[in-house]
Amino acid sequence: MTTKLRRQSKIKELVQKHQIASHEELLEYLAKEDIEITQATLSRDFAAMGIIKTITEKGMKYSVSADETGRDIVKIIGFEVLGIEHNESVVMIRTLAGRAQGVAHFIDRTHIPEIMGTLGGDDTVLIIPKSVKDIKKIVQQIGNYLTEDT
Amino acid sequence: MTTKLRRQSKIKELVQKHQIASHEELLEYLAKEDIEITQATLSRDFAAMGIIKTITEKGMKYSVSADETGRDIVKIIGFEVLGIEHNESVVMIRTLAGRAQGVAHFIDRTHIPEIMGTLGGDDTVLIIPKSVKDIKKIVQQIGNYLTEDT
DNA sequence: CATAATTATGCATTTATTTGCATATTATAT
DNA sequence: ATATAATATGCAAATAAATGCATAATTATG
């Protein structure tokens, strides 16, 4: 496991274990684990990992977003998706086994307006369009999400 | 999308679209798409992506393994897993939403002998041990899989 | 079994990514 | 509205990863 991956794993652990309200606080916890980075690097880690500010009864704290809005998710989806196809009525995304639900989750969060609903099976995501006229547009937009610069 | 990711995406597409029986053949298809790499790089891509030789009625061909045995999967699992916990009887892995099945799939393929079965929900993987005596061992082994050098 | 073809890998070089620095931008407190 | 604190980001330097070269290792073929 590389230094960065180890660091990010530790960040995830610390953020779940403690009520951390600032970058500075987390940098102190990391320093205790012999991980020395600057606030700038931590800021980028948060963005990559999808760590967000949330409000609890104790005040504000950082949390790993349940809906993984982190920037690195696109690379993961790219790895998981095998292909995108469609017929006259539906769009189908084929994925690696067991990974369709994660991909469906990602598609849901793109909020593509032409999509009526998604169904994730084991290795297939079914995308139901609001109108079959939008199928090409849906395929185009999904393709855009998957290829946008990282 | 970076050069490498784009290349790997194209590799996936070509391998599914054509009956490709050697690295050299695929390098020719890639060259047609203005992607020039050496056989050594392609070999590493195959390993990272989990592309394997399979036998079809037409002979041998390369395929994307449905069970993603590629080396890069460990980084993905690491990103998806939020934590591993256990009580006296079961091991539980918490994941990002929608990603438990993919993680369960990975756990299945580790073939850890002490595991009786796994159940992947939406964001939780339940691991049933063959004996509760093996719980610590299971947690240890899973941790090892997730931290081995990449 | 020998040879040819194909694939995998150690090492050095090249390329890409990560990181820190400094500061811009945004959020919070007064 | 202003000051302070906290976070995000452009750029250059540092570091890590990727890649090619050459060849070792493995597999396929005769």
mmCIF file of C-alpha atoms (C1' of nucleotides) in Angstrom:
data_model
loop_
_atom_site.group_PDB
_atom_site.id
_atom_site.type_symbol
_atom_site.label_atom_id
_atom_site.label_comp_id
_atom_site.label_asym_id
_atom_site.label_seq_id
_atom_site.Cartn_x
_atom_site.Cartn_y
_atom_site.Cartn_z
ATOM 1 C CA MET A 1 0.000 0.000 0.000
ATOM 2 C CA THR A 2 1.449 3.300 -1.023
ATOM 3 C CA THR A 3 2.047 6.226 1.287
ATOM 4 C CA LYS A 4 -0.880 8.143 -0.123
ATOM 5 C CA LEU A 5 -3.306 5.230 0.100
ATOM 6 C CA ARG A 6 -2.182 4.484 3.645
ATOM 7 C CA ARG A 7 -2.634 8.130 4.562
ATOM 8 C CA GLN A 8 -6.107 8.245 3.073
ATOM 9 C CA SER A 9 -7.079 5.060 4.843
ATOM 10 C CA LYS A 10 -5.951 6.603 8.131
ATOM 11 C CA ILE A 11 -7.838 9.803 7.355
ATOM 12 C CA LYS A 12 -11.004 7.779 6.841
ATOM 13 C CA GLU A 13 -10.498 5.991 10.133
ATOM 14 C CA LEU A 14 -9.778 9.156 12.111
ATOM 15 C CA VAL A 15 -12.695 11.064 10.664
ATOM 16 C CA GLN A 16 -15.078 8.273 11.692
ATOM 17 C CA LYS A 17 -13.554 7.849 15.123
ATOM 18 C CA HIS A 18 -13.331 11.476 16.258
ATOM 19 C CA GLN A 19 -15.343 14.645 16.044
ATOM 20 C CA ILE A 20 -13.027 16.638 13.794
ATOM 21 C CA ALA A 21 -14.094 20.135 12.878
ATOM 22 C CA SER A 22 -11.099 21.537 11.033
ATOM 23 C CA HIS A 23 -8.209 20.567 8.794
ATOM 24 C CA GLU A 24 -5.843 21.640 11.527
ATOM 25 C CA GLU A 25 -7.378 19.249 14.023
ATOM 26 C CA LEU A 26 -7.041 16.305 11.690
ATOM 27 C CA LEU A 27 -3.452 17.268 10.849
ATOM 28 C CA GLU A 28 -2.706 16.955 14.573
ATOM 29 C CA TYR A 29 -4.214 13.465 14.753
ATOM 30 C CA LEU A 30 -2.253 12.479 11.627
ATOM 31 C CA ALA A 31 0.958 13.831 13.121
ATOM 32 C CA LYS A 32 0.383 11.509 16.087
ATOM 33 C CA GLU A 33 0.368 8.666 13.583
ATOM 34 C CA ASP A 34 3.610 9.915 12.054
ATOM 35 C CA ILE A 35 1.865 11.227 8.978
ATOM 36 C CA GLU A 36 3.091 14.734 8.198
ATOM 37 C CA ILE A 37 1.392 16.601 5.407
ATOM 38 C CA THR A 38 0.348 20.206 4.783
ATOM 39 C CA GLN A 39 -3.151 21.624 4.905
ATOM 40 C CA ALA A 40 -3.098 21.911 1.109
ATOM 41 C CA THR A 41 -2.566 18.196 0.634
ATOM 42 C CA LEU A 42 -5.275 17.391 3.175
ATOM 43 C CA SER A 43 -7.684 19.676 1.369
ATOM 44 C CA ARG A 44 -7.086 17.721 -1.840
ATOM 45 C CA ASP A 45 -7.483 14.412 -0.036
ATOM 46 C CA PHE A 46 -10.868 15.532 1.265
ATOM 47 C CA ALA A 47 -11.976 16.415 -2.241
ATOM 48 C CA ALA A 48 -10.697 13.178 -3.717
ATOM 49 C CA MET A 49 -12.249 11.050 -1.000
ATOM 50 C CA GLY A 50 -15.571 12.803 -0.669
ATOM 51 C CA ILE A 51 -15.152 13.927 2.924
ATOM 52 C CA ILE A 52 -17.655 16.635 3.750
ATOM 53 C CA LYS A 53 -18.792 18.830 6.597
ATOM 54 C CA THR A 54 -21.839 17.569 8.408
ATOM 55 C CA ILE A 55 -23.831 18.895 11.329
ATOM 56 C CA THR A 56 -24.345 16.722 14.370
ATOM 57 C CA GLU A 57 -25.952 17.452 17.725
ATOM 58 C CA LYS A 58 -22.432 18.223 18.935
ATOM 59 C CA GLY A 59 -21.780 20.741 16.172
ATOM 60 C CA MET A 60 -19.993 20.548 12.861
ATOM 61 C CA LYS A 61 -17.753 17.619 11.978
ATOM 62 C CA TYR A 62 -16.139 16.046 8.942
ATOM 63 C CA SER A 63 -17.617 12.789 7.642
ATOM 64 C CA VAL A 64 -17.069 10.395 4.797
ATOM 65 C CA SER A 65 -20.010 11.073 2.539
ATOM 66 C CA ALA A 66 -22.227 7.995 2.250
ATOM 67 C CA ASP A 67 -22.769 8.917 -1.351
ATOM 68 C CA GLU A 68 -19.086 9.062 -2.258
ATOM 69 C CA THR A 69 -18.968 12.397 -4.009
ATOM 70 C CA GLY A 70 -15.225 12.253 -4.059
ATOM 71 C CA ARG A 71 -13.427 13.026 -7.308
ATOM 72 C CA ASP A 72 -11.672 9.698 -7.489
ATOM 73 C CA ILE A 73 -14.955 7.839 -7.910
ATOM 74 C CA VAL A 74 -14.975 8.498 -11.647
ATOM 75 C CA LYS A 75 -11.832 6.448 -12.138
ATOM 76 C CA ILE A 76 -13.428 3.628 -10.206
ATOM 77 C CA ILE A 77 -16.593 3.736 -12.261
ATOM 78 C CA GLY A 78 -14.460 3.724 -15.392
ATOM 79 C CA PHE A 79 -12.762 0.589 -14.198
ATOM 80 C CA GLU A 80 -16.051 -1.118 -13.378
ATOM 81 C CA VAL A 81 -17.997 -0.283 -16.531
ATOM 82 C CA LEU A 82 -17.515 -2.742 -19.366
ATOM 83 C CA GLY A 83 -19.792 -1.138 -21.889
ATOM 84 C CA ILE A 84 -22.854 0.975 -22.538
ATOM 85 C CA GLU A 85 -25.523 -0.198 -24.954
ATOM 86 C CA HIS A 86 -29.094 0.618 -25.749
ATOM 87 C CA ASN A 87 -32.024 -0.537 -27.777
ATOM 88 C CA GLU A 88 -35.121 1.473 -28.705
ATOM 89 C CA SER A 89 -36.356 1.704 -25.136
ATOM 90 C CA VAL A 90 -33.670 1.300 -22.493
ATOM 91 C CA VAL A 91 -29.999 1.947 -21.821
ATOM 92 C CA MET A 92 -27.932 -0.850 -20.374
ATOM 93 C CA ILE A 93 -24.564 -0.574 -18.705
ATOM 94 C CA ARG A 94 -22.616 -3.768 -18.319
ATOM 95 C CA THR A 95 -20.208 -3.896 -15.392
ATOM 96 C CA LEU A 96 -17.824 -6.195 -13.619
ATOM 97 C CA ALA A 97 -19.605 -8.726 -11.405
ATOM 98 C CA GLY A 98 -21.046 -7.292 -8.217
ATOM 99 C CA ARG A 99 -20.466 -3.723 -9.273
ATOM 100 C CA ALA A 100 -23.693 -2.691 -10.915
ATOM 101 C CA GLN A 101 -25.207 -1.197 -7.756
ATOM 102 C CA GLY A 102 -22.241 1.047 -7.192
ATOM 103 C CA VAL A 103 -22.419 2.227 -10.793
ATOM 104 C CA ALA A 104 -26.198 2.729 -10.524
ATOM 105 C CA HIS A 105 -25.572 4.846 -7.444
ATOM 106 C CA PHE A 106 -23.160 6.993 -9.398
ATOM 107 C CA ILE A 107 -25.617 7.376 -12.279
ATOM 108 C CA ASP A 108 -28.316 8.418 -9.788
ATOM 109 C CA ARG A 109 -26.103 11.158 -8.475
ATOM 110 C CA THR A 110 -25.401 12.633 -11.867
ATOM 111 C CA HIS A 111 -29.058 13.761 -11.795
ATOM 112 C CA ILE A 112 -29.331 13.478 -15.544
ATOM 113 C CA PRO A 113 -32.825 14.946 -16.044
ATOM 114 C CA GLU A 114 -33.790 12.577 -18.885
ATOM 115 C CA ILE A 115 -33.490 9.542 -16.647
ATOM 116 C CA MET A 116 -36.702 8.229 -15.056
ATOM 117 C CA GLY A 117 -35.031 5.553 -12.995
ATOM 118 C CA THR A 118 -32.127 3.153 -12.680
ATOM 119 C CA LEU A 119 -32.008 -0.471 -11.621
ATOM 120 C CA GLY A 120 -28.778 -2.036 -10.544
ATOM 121 C CA GLY A 121 -28.494 -5.814 -10.662
ATOM 122 C CA ASP A 122 -25.291 -7.779 -10.142
ATOM 123 C CA ASP A 123 -23.425 -6.879 -13.308
ATOM 124 C CA THR A 124 -25.964 -4.831 -15.207
ATOM 125 C CA VAL A 125 -27.454 -1.389 -14.726
ATOM 126 C CA LEU A 126 -30.738 -0.742 -16.471
ATOM 127 C CA ILE A 127 -31.529 2.876 -17.158
ATOM 128 C CA ILE A 128 -35.130 3.768 -17.927
ATOM 129 C CA PRO A 129 -35.485 7.045 -19.818
ATOM 130 C CA LYS A 130 -38.373 9.441 -19.243
ATOM 131 C CA SER A 131 -38.867 9.216 -22.978
ATOM 132 C CA VAL A 132 -37.271 6.879 -25.494
ATOM 133 C CA LYS A 133 -36.459 10.017 -27.492
ATOM 134 C CA ASP A 134 -33.821 10.825 -24.859
ATOM 135 C CA ILE A 135 -31.868 7.614 -25.124
ATOM 136 C CA LYS A 136 -29.068 8.999 -27.253
ATOM 137 C CA LYS A 137 -28.781 12.017 -24.982
ATOM 138 C CA ILE A 138 -28.541 9.832 -21.892
ATOM 139 C CA VAL A 139 -25.812 7.709 -23.441
ATOM 140 C CA GLN A 140 -23.953 10.867 -24.445
ATOM 141 C CA GLN A 141 -24.135 12.382 -20.984
ATOM 142 C CA ILE A 142 -23.051 9.226 -19.224
ATOM 143 C CA GLY A 143 -20.129 9.017 -21.617
ATOM 144 C CA ASN A 144 -19.251 12.608 -20.787
ATOM 145 C CA TYR A 145 -19.232 11.902 -17.062
ATOM 146 C CA LEU A 146 -16.928 8.974 -17.568
ATOM 147 C CA THR A 147 -14.437 10.769 -19.751
ATOM 148 C CA GLU A 148 -14.268 14.214 -18.162
ATOM 149 C CA ASP A 149 -10.770 15.133 -17.167
ATOM 150 C CA THR A 150 -9.475 13.848 -13.868
ATOM 151 C CA MET B 1 -9.352 11.256 -18.550
ATOM 152 C CA THR B 2 -5.677 10.533 -18.519
ATOM 153 C CA THR B 3 -3.761 8.837 -21.287
ATOM 154 C CA LYS B 4 -3.491 5.601 -19.349
ATOM 155 C CA LEU B 5 -7.146 5.486 -18.369
ATOM 156 C CA ARG B 6 -8.213 6.249 -21.924
ATOM 157 C CA ARG B 7 -5.951 3.533 -23.233
ATOM 158 C CA GLN B 8 -7.284 1.007 -20.770
ATOM 159 C CA SER B 9 -10.835 1.920 -21.629
ATOM 160 C CA LYS B 10 -10.049 1.347 -25.302
ATOM 161 C CA ILE B 11 -8.352 -1.954 -24.482
ATOM 162 C CA LYS B 12 -11.514 -3.093 -22.709
ATOM 163 C CA GLU B 13 -13.632 -2.122 -25.691
ATOM 164 C CA LEU B 14 -11.387 -3.807 -28.257
ATOM 165 C CA VAL B 15 -11.072 -6.995 -26.275
ATOM 166 C CA GLN B 16 -14.855 -7.306 -26.075
ATOM 167 C CA LYS B 17 -15.401 -6.398 -29.689
ATOM 168 C CA HIS B 18 -12.844 -8.614 -31.392
ATOM 169 C CA GLN B 19 -11.425 -12.103 -31.039
ATOM 170 C CA ILE B 20 -7.909 -11.173 -29.965
ATOM 171 C CA ALA B 21 -5.489 -14.008 -29.324
ATOM 172 C CA SER B 22 -2.186 -12.248 -28.716
ATOM 173 C CA HIS B 23 -0.642 -9.060 -27.378
ATOM 174 C CA GLU B 24 0.649 -8.321 -30.844
ATOM 175 C CA GLU B 25 -2.826 -8.432 -32.348
ATOM 176 C CA LEU B 26 -4.194 -6.013 -29.799
ATOM 177 C CA LEU B 27 -1.223 -3.692 -30.285
ATOM 178 C CA GLU B 28 -2.204 -3.509 -33.952
ATOM 179 C CA TYR B 29 -5.788 -2.547 -33.123
ATOM 180 C CA LEU B 30 -4.504 0.048 -30.663
ATOM 181 C CA ALA B 31 -2.162 1.470 -33.261
ATOM 182 C CA LYS B 32 -5.194 1.966 -35.503
ATOM 183 C CA GLU B 33 -6.632 4.103 -32.723
ATOM 184 C CA ASP B 34 -3.388 6.099 -32.476
ATOM 185 C CA ILE B 35 -2.401 4.414 -29.260
ATOM 186 C CA GLU B 36 1.239 3.362 -29.441
ATOM 187 C CA ILE B 37 2.605 1.353 -26.557
ATOM 188 C CA THR B 38 5.031 -1.558 -26.197
ATOM 189 C CA GLN B 39 4.147 -5.148 -25.448
ATOM 190 C CA ALA B 40 5.579 -4.709 -21.944
ATOM 191 C CA THR B 41 3.144 -1.952 -21.099
ATOM 192 C CA LEU B 42 0.241 -3.936 -22.524
ATOM 193 C CA SER B 43 1.242 -6.913 -20.406
ATOM 194 C CA ARG B 44 1.054 -4.740 -17.307
ATOM 195 C CA ASP B 45 -2.292 -3.315 -18.379
ATOM 196 C CA PHE B 46 -3.696 -6.840 -18.701
ATOM 197 C CA ALA B 47 -2.523 -7.684 -15.206
ATOM 198 C CA ALA B 48 -3.900 -4.480 -13.729
ATOM 199 C CA MET B 49 -7.236 -4.830 -15.469
ATOM 200 C CA GLY B 50 -7.811 -8.533 -15.017
ATOM 201 C CA ILE B 51 -7.810 -9.459 -18.678
ATOM 202 C CA ILE B 52 -7.343 -13.181 -19.098
ATOM 203 C CA LYS B 53 -7.149 -15.842 -21.772
ATOM 204 C CA THR B 54 -10.363 -17.748 -22.314
ATOM 205 C CA ILE B 55 -11.316 -20.549 -24.643
ATOM 206 C CA THR B 56 -14.206 -20.097 -27.010
ATOM 207 C CA GLU B 57 -15.544 -22.319 -29.780
ATOM 208 C CA LYS B 58 -13.405 -20.234 -32.120
ATOM 209 C CA GLY B 59 -10.235 -20.846 -30.125
ATOM 210 C CA MET B 60 -8.392 -18.833 -27.530
ATOM 211 C CA LYS B 61 -9.156 -15.153 -26.928
ATOM 212 C CA TYR B 62 -8.562 -12.467 -24.339
ATOM 213 C CA SER B 63 -11.507 -11.405 -22.162
ATOM 214 C CA VAL B 64 -12.208 -9.065 -19.306
ATOM 215 C CA SER B 65 -12.613 -11.384 -16.362
ATOM 216 C CA ALA B 66 -16.118 -11.134 -14.947
ATOM 217 C CA ASP B 67 -14.594 -11.559 -11.526
ATOM 218 C CA GLU B 68 -12.157 -8.666 -11.864
ATOM 219 C CA THR B 69 -8.988 -10.362 -10.714
ATOM 220 C CA GLY B 70 -6.981 -7.399 -11.852
ATOM 221 C CA ARG B 71 -4.382 -5.966 -9.478
ATOM 222 C CA ASP B 72 -5.958 -2.544 -9.353
ATOM 223 C CA ILE B 73 -9.073 -3.880 -7.658
ATOM 224 C CA VAL B 74 -7.425 -3.725 -4.254
ATOM 225 C CA LYS B 75 -7.106 0.032 -4.448
ATOM 226 C CA ILE B 76 -10.778 0.235 -5.330
ATOM 227 C CA ILE B 77 -11.805 -1.970 -2.442
ATOM 228 C CA GLY B 78 -9.673 0.173 -0.164
ATOM 229 C CA PHE B 79 -11.518 3.242 -1.333
ATOM 230 C CA GLU B 80 -14.918 1.615 -0.803
ATOM 231 C CA VAL B 81 -14.376 0.090 2.619
ATOM 232 C CA LEU B 82 -15.124 2.409 5.529
ATOM 233 C CA GLY B 83 -14.383 0.051 8.352
ATOM 234 C CA ILE B 84 -14.256 -3.503 9.586
ATOM 235 C CA GLU B 85 -15.883 -4.475 12.855
ATOM 236 C CA HIS B 86 -16.996 -7.605 14.600
ATOM 237 C CA ASN B 87 -18.892 -8.830 17.592
ATOM 238 C CA GLU B 88 -18.778 -12.323 19.148
ATOM 239 C CA SER B 89 -20.373 -13.973 16.134
ATOM 240 C CA VAL B 90 -20.008 -12.063 12.879
ATOM 241 C CA VAL B 91 -17.684 -9.736 11.002
ATOM 242 C CA MET B 92 -19.149 -6.644 9.413
ATOM 243 C CA ILE B 93 -17.584 -4.468 6.762
ATOM 244 C CA ARG B 94 -19.086 -1.031 6.263
ATOM 245 C CA THR B 95 -18.750 0.435 2.799
ATOM 246 C CA LEU B 96 -19.753 3.416 0.718
ATOM 247 C CA ALA B 97 -23.381 3.256 -0.398
ATOM 248 C CA GLY B 98 -24.066 0.761 -3.152
ATOM 249 C CA ARG B 99 -20.652 -0.817 -2.895
ATOM 250 C CA ALA B 100 -21.128 -3.694 -0.498
ATOM 251 C CA GLN B 101 -21.804 -6.261 -3.214
ATOM 252 C CA GLY B 102 -18.591 -5.448 -5.009
ATOM 253 C CA VAL B 103 -16.669 -5.756 -1.763
ATOM 254 C CA ALA B 104 -18.465 -9.022 -0.917
ATOM 255 C CA HIS B 105 -17.448 -10.325 -4.331
ATOM 256 C CA PHE B 106 -13.849 -9.489 -3.573
ATOM 257 C CA ILE B 107 -14.022 -11.178 -0.163
ATOM 258 C CA ASP B 108 -15.487 -14.287 -1.831
ATOM 259 C CA ARG B 109 -12.553 -14.479 -4.169
ATOM 260 C CA THR B 110 -9.984 -14.316 -1.422
ATOM 261 C CA HIS B 111 -11.166 -17.847 -0.520
ATOM 262 C CA ILE B 112 -10.382 -17.308 3.138
ATOM 263 C CA PRO B 113 -11.020 -20.839 4.470
ATOM 264 C CA GLU B 114 -12.503 -19.678 7.800
ATOM 265 C CA ILE B 115 -15.382 -17.906 6.068
ATOM 266 C CA MET B 116 -18.660 -19.838 5.788
ATOM 267 C CA GLY B 117 -20.425 -17.197 3.721
ATOM 268 C CA THR B 118 -20.773 -13.531 2.899
ATOM 269 C CA LEU B 119 -23.816 -11.372 2.415
ATOM 270 C CA GLY B 120 -23.560 -8.068 0.616
ATOM 271 C CA GLY B 121 -26.284 -5.518 1.236
ATOM 272 C CA ASP B 122 -26.188 -1.901 0.038
ATOM 273 C CA ASP B 123 -23.482 -0.544 2.299
ATOM 274 C CA THR B 124 -22.727 -3.466 4.565
ATOM 275 C CA VAL B 125 -21.040 -6.807 4.056
ATOM 276 C CA LEU B 126 -21.835 -9.467 6.611
ATOM 277 C CA ILE B 127 -19.276 -12.196 6.953
ATOM 278 C CA ILE B 128 -20.332 -15.421 8.658
ATOM 279 C CA PRO B 129 -17.419 -17.419 10.061
ATOM 280 C CA LYS B 130 -17.356 -21.208 10.053
ATOM 281 C CA SER B 131 -16.667 -20.888 13.754
ATOM 282 C CA VAL B 132 -16.783 -17.817 15.970
ATOM 283 C CA LYS B 133 -13.292 -18.828 17.104
ATOM 284 C CA ASP B 134 -12.016 -17.717 13.696
ATOM 285 C CA ILE B 135 -13.329 -14.167 13.813
ATOM 286 C CA LYS B 136 -10.041 -12.531 14.725
ATOM 287 C CA LYS B 137 -8.273 -14.543 12.052
ATOM 288 C CA ILE B 138 -10.774 -13.476 9.409
ATOM 289 C CA VAL B 139 -10.405 -9.812 10.329
ATOM 290 C CA GLN B 140 -6.632 -10.195 10.214
ATOM 291 C CA GLN B 141 -6.640 -11.793 6.793
ATOM 292 C CA ILE B 142 -9.008 -9.281 5.280
ATOM 293 C CA GLY B 143 -6.825 -6.506 6.649
ATOM 294 C CA ASN B 144 -3.812 -8.172 5.040
ATOM 295 C CA TYR B 145 -5.501 -8.316 1.655
ATOM 296 C CA LEU B 146 -6.331 -4.643 1.855
ATOM 297 C CA THR B 147 -2.894 -3.488 2.855
ATOM 298 C CA GLU B 148 -0.617 -5.679 0.771
ATOM 299 C CA ASP B 149 1.706 -3.679 -1.384
ATOM 300 C CA THR B 150 0.403 -2.409 -4.659
ATOM 301 C "C1'" DC C 1 12.504 -32.535 -26.876
ATOM 302 C "C1'" DA C 2 13.847 -28.437 -29.354
ATOM 303 C "C1'" DT C 3 12.574 -24.307 -31.167
ATOM 304 C "C1'" DA C 4 9.684 -20.442 -31.915
ATOM 305 C "C1'" DA C 5 6.356 -17.468 -30.229
ATOM 306 C "C1'" DT C 6 4.450 -15.080 -26.613
ATOM 307 C "C1'" DT C 7 4.250 -13.016 -22.192
ATOM 308 C "C1'" DA C 8 6.308 -11.225 -17.817
ATOM 309 C "C1'" DT C 9 9.643 -8.523 -15.433
ATOM 310 C "C1'" DG C 10 14.181 -5.952 -13.575
ATOM 311 C "C1'" DC C 11 16.082 -1.732 -14.266
ATOM 312 C "C1'" DA C 12 16.734 2.909 -15.924
ATOM 313 C "C1'" DT C 13 14.507 6.649 -18.064
ATOM 314 C "C1'" DT C 14 10.545 9.318 -18.928
ATOM 315 C "C1'" DT C 15 6.239 10.988 -17.710
ATOM 316 C "C1'" DA C 16 2.639 11.965 -14.612
ATOM 317 C "C1'" DT C 17 1.083 12.842 -10.154
ATOM 318 C "C1'" DT C 18 1.594 14.540 -5.706
ATOM 319 C "C1'" DT C 19 2.968 17.816 -2.621
ATOM 320 C "C1'" DG C 20 4.396 22.166 -0.458
ATOM 321 C "C1'" DC C 21 4.456 27.079 -0.755
ATOM 322 C "C1'" DA C 22 2.161 31.073 -1.045
ATOM 323 C "C1'" DT C 23 -1.796 33.234 -1.577
ATOM 324 C "C1'" DA C 24 -6.666 33.641 -3.223
ATOM 325 C "C1'" DT C 25 -11.169 32.614 -1.788
ATOM 326 C "C1'" DT C 26 -14.697 31.468 1.372
ATOM 327 C "C1'" DA C 27 -16.647 30.960 5.945
ATOM 328 C "C1'" DT C 28 -17.202 32.450 10.557
ATOM 329 C "C1'" DA C 29 -17.066 35.561 14.424
ATOM 330 C "C1'" DT C 30 -17.527 40.069 16.160
ATOM 331 C "C1'" DA D 1 -19.098 45.560 7.501
ATOM 332 C "C1'" DT D 2 -14.721 44.099 8.958
ATOM 333 C "C1'" DA D 3 -11.354 41.043 10.842
ATOM 334 C "C1'" DT D 4 -9.949 36.527 11.548
ATOM 335 C "C1'" DA D 5 -9.948 31.701 10.658
ATOM 336 C "C1'" DA D 6 -10.317 28.101 7.576
ATOM 337 C "C1'" DT D 7 -10.204 26.064 3.099
ATOM 338 C "C1'" DA D 8 -9.077 25.845 -1.973
ATOM 339 C "C1'" DT D 9 -5.896 26.359 -5.670
ATOM 340 C "C1'" DG D 10 -1.996 27.989 -9.248
ATOM 341 C "C1'" DC D 11 2.538 26.989 -9.858
ATOM 342 C "C1'" DA D 12 6.978 24.873 -9.306
ATOM 343 C "C1'" DA D 13 9.555 21.298 -7.136
ATOM 344 C "C1'" DA D 14 9.658 16.734 -5.458
ATOM 345 C "C1'" DT D 15 8.170 12.211 -5.663
ATOM 346 C "C1'" DA D 16 5.922 8.310 -7.539
ATOM 347 C "C1'" DA D 17 4.228 5.821 -11.308
ATOM 348 C "C1'" DA D 18 4.455 4.484 -15.947
ATOM 349 C "C1'" DT D 19 6.926 3.078 -19.755
ATOM 350 C "C1'" DG D 20 10.418 1.177 -22.903
ATOM 351 C "C1'" DC D 21 14.358 -1.734 -23.421
ATOM 352 C "C1'" DA D 22 16.271 -5.955 -23.100
ATOM 353 C "C1'" DT D 23 15.908 -10.237 -21.755
ATOM 354 C "C1'" DA D 24 14.118 -13.968 -18.660
ATOM 355 C "C1'" DA D 25 10.433 -17.031 -18.243
ATOM 356 C "C1'" DT D 26 6.587 -19.422 -19.951
ATOM 357 C "C1'" DT D 27 3.705 -21.366 -23.395
ATOM 358 C "C1'" DA D 28 2.751 -23.168 -27.910
ATOM 359 C "C1'" DT D 29 4.093 -25.657 -31.860
ATOM 360 C "C1'" DG D 30 6.554 -28.928 -34.780
#
